[in-house]
CSV table of C-alpha atoms in Angstrom, one decimal:
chain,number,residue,atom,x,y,z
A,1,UNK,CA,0.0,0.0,0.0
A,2,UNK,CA,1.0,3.4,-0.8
A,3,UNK,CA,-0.1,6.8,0.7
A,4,UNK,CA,-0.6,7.5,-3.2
A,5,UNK,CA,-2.1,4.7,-4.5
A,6,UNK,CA,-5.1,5.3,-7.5
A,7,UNK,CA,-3.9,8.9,-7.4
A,8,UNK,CA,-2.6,11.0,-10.5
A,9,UNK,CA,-0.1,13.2,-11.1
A,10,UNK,CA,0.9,15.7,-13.2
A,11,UNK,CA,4.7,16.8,-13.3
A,12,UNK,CA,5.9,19.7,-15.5
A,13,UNK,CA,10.1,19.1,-16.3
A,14,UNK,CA,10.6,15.7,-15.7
A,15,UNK,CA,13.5,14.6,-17.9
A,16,UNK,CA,16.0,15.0,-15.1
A,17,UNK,CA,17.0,16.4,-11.7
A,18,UNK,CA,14.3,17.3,-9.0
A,19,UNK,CA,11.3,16.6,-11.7
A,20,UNK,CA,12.5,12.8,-12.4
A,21,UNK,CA,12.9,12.8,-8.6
A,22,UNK,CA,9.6,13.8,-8.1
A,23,UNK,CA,7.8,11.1,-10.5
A,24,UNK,CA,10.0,8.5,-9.1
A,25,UNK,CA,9.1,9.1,-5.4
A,26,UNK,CA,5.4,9.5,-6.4
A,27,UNK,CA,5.4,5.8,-8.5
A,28,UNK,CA,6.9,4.0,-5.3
A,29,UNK,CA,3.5,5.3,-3.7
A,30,UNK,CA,1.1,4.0,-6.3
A,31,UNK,CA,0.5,7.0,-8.3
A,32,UNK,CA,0.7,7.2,-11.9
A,33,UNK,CA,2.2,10.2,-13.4
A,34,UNK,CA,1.8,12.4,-16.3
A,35,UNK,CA,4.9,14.5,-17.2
A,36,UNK,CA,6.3,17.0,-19.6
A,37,UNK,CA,9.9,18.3,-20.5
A,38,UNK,CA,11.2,20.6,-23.5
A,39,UNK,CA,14.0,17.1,-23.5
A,40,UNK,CA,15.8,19.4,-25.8
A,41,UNK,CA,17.8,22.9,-25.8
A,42,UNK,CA,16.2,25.9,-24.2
A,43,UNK,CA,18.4,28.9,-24.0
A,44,UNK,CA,21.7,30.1,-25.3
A,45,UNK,CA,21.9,31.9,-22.0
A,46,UNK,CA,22.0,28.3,-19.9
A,47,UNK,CA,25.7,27.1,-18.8
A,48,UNK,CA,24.8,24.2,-17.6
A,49,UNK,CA,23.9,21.5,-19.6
A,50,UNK,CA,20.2,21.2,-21.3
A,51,UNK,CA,18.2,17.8,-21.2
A,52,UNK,CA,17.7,15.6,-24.1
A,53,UNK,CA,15.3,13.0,-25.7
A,54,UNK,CA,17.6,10.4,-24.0
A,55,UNK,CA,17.1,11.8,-20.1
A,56,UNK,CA,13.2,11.8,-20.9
A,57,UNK,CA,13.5,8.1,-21.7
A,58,UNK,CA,15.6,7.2,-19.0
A,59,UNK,CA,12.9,8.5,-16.6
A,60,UNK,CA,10.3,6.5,-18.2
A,61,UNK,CA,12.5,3.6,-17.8
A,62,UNK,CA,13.1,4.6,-14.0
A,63,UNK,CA,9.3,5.6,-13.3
A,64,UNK,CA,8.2,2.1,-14.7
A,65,UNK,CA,11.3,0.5,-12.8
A,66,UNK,CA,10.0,1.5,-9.3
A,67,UNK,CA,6.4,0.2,-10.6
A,68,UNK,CA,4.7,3.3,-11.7
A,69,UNK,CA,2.6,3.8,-14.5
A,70,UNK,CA,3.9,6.6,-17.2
A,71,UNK,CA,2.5,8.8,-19.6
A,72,UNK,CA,5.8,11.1,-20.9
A,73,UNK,CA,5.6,13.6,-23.5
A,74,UNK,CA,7.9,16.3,-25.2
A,75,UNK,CA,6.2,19.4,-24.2
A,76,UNK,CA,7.0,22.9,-23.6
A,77,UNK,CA,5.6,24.6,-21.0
A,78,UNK,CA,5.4,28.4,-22.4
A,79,UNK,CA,2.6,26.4,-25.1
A,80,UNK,CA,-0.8,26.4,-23.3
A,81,UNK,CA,-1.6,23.7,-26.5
A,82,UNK,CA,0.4,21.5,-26.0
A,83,UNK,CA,0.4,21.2,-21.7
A,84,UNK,CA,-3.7,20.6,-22.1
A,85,UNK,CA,-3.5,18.1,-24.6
A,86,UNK,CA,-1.1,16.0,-22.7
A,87,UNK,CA,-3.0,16.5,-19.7
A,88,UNK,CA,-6.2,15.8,-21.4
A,89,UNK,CA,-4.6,12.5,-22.6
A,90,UNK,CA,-3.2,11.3,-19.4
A,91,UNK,CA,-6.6,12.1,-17.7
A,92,UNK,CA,-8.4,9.8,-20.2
A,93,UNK,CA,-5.6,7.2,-20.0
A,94,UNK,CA,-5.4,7.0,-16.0
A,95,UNK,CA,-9.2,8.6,-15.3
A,96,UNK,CA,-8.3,11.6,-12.8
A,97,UNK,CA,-5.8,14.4,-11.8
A,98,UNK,CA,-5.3,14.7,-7.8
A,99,UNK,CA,-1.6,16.6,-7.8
A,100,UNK,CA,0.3,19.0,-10.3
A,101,UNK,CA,3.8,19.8,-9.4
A,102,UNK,CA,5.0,22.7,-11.4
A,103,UNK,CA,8.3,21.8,-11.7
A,104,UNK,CA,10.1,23.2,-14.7
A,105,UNK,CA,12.6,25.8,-14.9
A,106,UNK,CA,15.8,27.0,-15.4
A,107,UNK,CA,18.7,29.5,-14.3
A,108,UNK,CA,20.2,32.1,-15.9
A,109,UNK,CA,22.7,34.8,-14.7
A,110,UNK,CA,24.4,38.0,-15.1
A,111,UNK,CA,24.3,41.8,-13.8
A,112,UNK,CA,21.2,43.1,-14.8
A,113,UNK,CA,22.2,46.4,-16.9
A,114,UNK,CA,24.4,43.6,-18.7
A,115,UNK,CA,21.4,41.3,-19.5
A,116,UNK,CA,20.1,41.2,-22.4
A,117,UNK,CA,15.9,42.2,-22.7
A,118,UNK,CA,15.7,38.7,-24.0
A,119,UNK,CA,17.0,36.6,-21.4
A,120,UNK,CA,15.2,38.4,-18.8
A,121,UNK,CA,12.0,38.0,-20.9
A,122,UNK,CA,13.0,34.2,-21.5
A,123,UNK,CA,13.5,33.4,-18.0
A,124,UNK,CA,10.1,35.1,-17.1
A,125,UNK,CA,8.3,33.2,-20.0
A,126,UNK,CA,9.3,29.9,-18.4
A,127,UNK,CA,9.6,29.8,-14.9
A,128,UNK,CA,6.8,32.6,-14.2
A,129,UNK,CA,4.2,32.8,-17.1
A,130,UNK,CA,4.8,28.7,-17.9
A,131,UNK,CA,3.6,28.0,-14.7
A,132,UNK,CA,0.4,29.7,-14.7
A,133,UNK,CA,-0.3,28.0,-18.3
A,134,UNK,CA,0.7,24.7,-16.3
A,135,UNK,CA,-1.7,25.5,-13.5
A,136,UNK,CA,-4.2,26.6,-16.3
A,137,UNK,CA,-3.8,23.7,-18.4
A,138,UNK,CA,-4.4,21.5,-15.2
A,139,UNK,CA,-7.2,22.4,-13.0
A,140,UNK,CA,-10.2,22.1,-14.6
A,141,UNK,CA,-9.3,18.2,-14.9
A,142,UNK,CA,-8.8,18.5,-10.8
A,143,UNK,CA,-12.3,20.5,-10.2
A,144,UNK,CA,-13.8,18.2,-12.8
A,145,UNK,CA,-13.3,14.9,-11.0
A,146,UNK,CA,-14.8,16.7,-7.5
A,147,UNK,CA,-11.6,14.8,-5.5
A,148,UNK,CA,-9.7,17.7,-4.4
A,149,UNK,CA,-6.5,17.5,-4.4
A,150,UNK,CA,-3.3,19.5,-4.2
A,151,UNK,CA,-0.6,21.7,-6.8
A,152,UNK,CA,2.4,22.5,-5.9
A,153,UNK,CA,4.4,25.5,-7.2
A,154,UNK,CA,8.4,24.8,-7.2
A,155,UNK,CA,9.5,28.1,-6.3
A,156,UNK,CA,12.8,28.9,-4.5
A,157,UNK,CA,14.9,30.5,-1.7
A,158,UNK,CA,15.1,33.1,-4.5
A,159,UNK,CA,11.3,34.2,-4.1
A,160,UNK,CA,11.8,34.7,-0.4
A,161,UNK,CA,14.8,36.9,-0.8
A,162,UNK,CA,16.3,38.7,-4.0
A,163,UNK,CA,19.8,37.2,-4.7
A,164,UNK,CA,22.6,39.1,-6.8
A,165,UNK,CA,23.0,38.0,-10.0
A,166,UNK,CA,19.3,36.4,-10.9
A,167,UNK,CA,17.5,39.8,-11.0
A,168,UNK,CA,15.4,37.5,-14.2
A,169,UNK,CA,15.0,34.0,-11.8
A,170,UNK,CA,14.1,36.0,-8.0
A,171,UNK,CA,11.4,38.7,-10.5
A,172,UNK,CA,10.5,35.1,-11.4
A,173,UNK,CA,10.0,33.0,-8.2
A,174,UNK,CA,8.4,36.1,-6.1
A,175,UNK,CA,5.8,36.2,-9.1
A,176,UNK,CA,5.0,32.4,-8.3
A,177,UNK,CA,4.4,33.7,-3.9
A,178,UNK,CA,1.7,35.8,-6.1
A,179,UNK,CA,0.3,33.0,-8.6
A,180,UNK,CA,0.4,30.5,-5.6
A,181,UNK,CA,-1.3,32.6,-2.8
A,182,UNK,CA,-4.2,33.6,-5.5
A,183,UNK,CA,-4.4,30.4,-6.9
A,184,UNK,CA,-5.2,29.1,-3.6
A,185,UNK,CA,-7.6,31.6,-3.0
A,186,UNK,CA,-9.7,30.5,-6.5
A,187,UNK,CA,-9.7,26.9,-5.4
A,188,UNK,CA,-10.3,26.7,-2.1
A,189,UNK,CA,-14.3,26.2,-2.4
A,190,UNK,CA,-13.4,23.3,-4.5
A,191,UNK,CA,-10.8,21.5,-2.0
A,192,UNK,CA,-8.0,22.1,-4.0
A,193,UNK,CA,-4.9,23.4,-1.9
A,194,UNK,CA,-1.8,25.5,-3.4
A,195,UNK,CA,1.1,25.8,-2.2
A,196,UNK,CA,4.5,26.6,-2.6
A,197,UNK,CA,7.9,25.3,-1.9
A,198,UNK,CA,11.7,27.3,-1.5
A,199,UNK,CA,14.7,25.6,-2.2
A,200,UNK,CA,17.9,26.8,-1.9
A,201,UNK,CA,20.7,24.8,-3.5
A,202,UNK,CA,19.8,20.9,-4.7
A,203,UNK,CA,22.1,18.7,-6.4
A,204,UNK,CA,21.1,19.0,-10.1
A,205,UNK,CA,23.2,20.0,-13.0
A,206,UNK,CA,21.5,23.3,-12.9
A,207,UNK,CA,22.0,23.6,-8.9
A,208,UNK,CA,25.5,23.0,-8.7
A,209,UNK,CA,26.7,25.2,-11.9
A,210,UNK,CA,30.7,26.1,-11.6
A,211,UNK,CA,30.1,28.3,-14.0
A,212,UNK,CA,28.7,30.6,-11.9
A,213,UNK,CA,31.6,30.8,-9.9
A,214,UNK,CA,33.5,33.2,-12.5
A,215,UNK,CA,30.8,35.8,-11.7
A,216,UNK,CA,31.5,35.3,-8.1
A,217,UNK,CA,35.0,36.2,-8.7
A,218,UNK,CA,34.1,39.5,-9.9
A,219,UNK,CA,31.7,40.1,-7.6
A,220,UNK,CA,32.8,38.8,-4.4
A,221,UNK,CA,30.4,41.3,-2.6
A,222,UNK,CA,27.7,38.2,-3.8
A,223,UNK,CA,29.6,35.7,-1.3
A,224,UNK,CA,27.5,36.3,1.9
A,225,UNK,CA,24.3,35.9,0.2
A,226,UNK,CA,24.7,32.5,-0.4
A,227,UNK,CA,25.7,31.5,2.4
A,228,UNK,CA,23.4,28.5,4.4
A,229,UNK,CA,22.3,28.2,8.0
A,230,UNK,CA,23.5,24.2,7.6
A,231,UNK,CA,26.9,24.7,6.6
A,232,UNK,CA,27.4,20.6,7.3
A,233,UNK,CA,24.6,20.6,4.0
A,234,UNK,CA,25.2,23.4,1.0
A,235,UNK,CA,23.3,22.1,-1.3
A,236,UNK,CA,20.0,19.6,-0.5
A,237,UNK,CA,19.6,16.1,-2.1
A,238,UNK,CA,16.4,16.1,-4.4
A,239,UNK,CA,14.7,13.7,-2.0
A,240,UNK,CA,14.8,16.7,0.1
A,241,UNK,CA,12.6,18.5,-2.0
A,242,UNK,CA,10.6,15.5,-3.0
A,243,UNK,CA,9.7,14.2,0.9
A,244,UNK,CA,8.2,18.4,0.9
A,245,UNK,CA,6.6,17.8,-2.7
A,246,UNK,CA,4.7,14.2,-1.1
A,247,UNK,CA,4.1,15.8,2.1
A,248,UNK,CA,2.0,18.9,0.3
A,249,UNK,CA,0.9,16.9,-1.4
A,250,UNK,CA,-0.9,14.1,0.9
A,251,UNK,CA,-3.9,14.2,3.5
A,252,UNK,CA,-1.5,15.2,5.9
A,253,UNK,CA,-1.2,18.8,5.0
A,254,UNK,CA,-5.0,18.8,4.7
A,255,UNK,CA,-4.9,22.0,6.4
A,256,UNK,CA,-2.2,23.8,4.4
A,257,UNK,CA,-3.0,26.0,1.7
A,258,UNK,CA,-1.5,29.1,-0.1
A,259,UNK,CA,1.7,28.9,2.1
A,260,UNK,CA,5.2,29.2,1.1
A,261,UNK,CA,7.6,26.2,2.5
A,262,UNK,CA,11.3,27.2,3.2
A,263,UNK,CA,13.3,24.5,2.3
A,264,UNK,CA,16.7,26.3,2.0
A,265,UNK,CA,19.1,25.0,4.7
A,266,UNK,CA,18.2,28.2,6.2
A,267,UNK,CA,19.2,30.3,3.3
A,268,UNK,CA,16.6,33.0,3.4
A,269,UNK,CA,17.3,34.0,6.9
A,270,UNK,CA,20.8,35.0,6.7
């Protein structure tokens, strides 16, 4: 038995890092999953490196591997199109929605009067406006089937507190503290709760990018901003965030709705 058993859920960037994690962690507790990714390049601005065809698969394999059931497709989540179709094909394949994590996102950085308008726009397109066409594309499955349920908004340590160097990702992840806190608003009279959770750094290619650390040389004022509460842990694993994502999402936050969870090593208070 599995706190997730006959449940459905819909996860947005799933081809890798936190969003495999996710799926994974949700199969091993009896729910099937319906997931999206780009699998593909994004952004010339992105130093790290971008997912591919073969990192969608591999989750697939490792969703069905911990005895989940899978519906995967390529899907980008600034088209509103293409997210409802693939949710309106997983609903009629597994009959209901119960949980959406939006999960998808990148990072980009630089000093802001050297940013281009186009990757500030770029970064706001995906990680801010994609996740209100995710939330979009999702809920009227949820208030359809009359079961509740619960969407979760992957936000970050950067939409607590502005950090130097993302003025594109913290305009971003505040936005979502707005989207979330509304949303939750909207759907309380139909049971469905929104919340949202605050990572600092997780061990994914995008949160541990050396790159970065060139900007950090010239700009060693950045240093104590980053700096966590849990030096013994600097970056989280992604079951960190995923035992949050399950928790939100099960009966046993039935009481928690519209709030923002800090999961940051302590990040956001220093």
């Amino acid at each position: 038995m599995g706190d997730f058993d006959g449940k459905v859920v819909f996860i947005t960037g799933i081809a890798r890092g936190q969003g495999r994690n996710h799926a994974i962690r949700f199969a091993r507790e009896g729910a099937a999953v319906i997931g999206v990714d780009i699998a593909g390049p994004v952004s010339e601005y992105i130093t790290y490196e971008q997912t591919t065809p073969d990192d969608l698969r591999e989750t697939v394999r490792l969703v069905e591997e911990a005895g989940g059931k899978i519906l995967a497709r390529v899907a980008d989540v600034r088209d509103s199109a293409a997210l409802k179709a693939v949710v309106d094909e997983g609903v009629a394949q597994f009959g209901r929605l119960d949980v959406v994590v939006a999960n998808a996102g990148i990072c980009t950085w630089n000093r802001f009067w050297e940013m281009p308008d186009d990757q500030f726009e770029e970064l706001i397109d995906i990680n801010l406006t994609g996740v209100f066409k995710t939330l979009k594309a999702a809920t009227p499955a949820m208030i359809e089937a009359g079961n509740g349920g619960s969407i979760i908004v992957i936000s970050s340590v950067s939409g607590l507190k502005a950090m130097p160097g993302q003025i594109n990702y913290a305009a971003a992840k505040f936005g979502l503290v707005g989207v979330t806190q509304a949303a939750a608003k909207e759907l309380g009279p139909y049971r469905i709760r929104v919340n949202s959770i605050h990572p600092y750094g997780v061990n994914t290619p995008m949160g541990t990018d050396v790159s970065v650390l060139k900007l950090f040389e010239k700009n060693p004022s950045w240093g104590p901003n980053f700096v966590p509460i849990l030096e013994g842990k600097p970056t989280a694993d992604p079951d960190d965030i995923s035992e949050a994502v399950l928790f939100l999402a099960s009966d046993r936050a039935s009481t928690i709705t519209g709030s923002q969870m800090a999961v940051d090593q302590g990040n956001s208070k220093v």
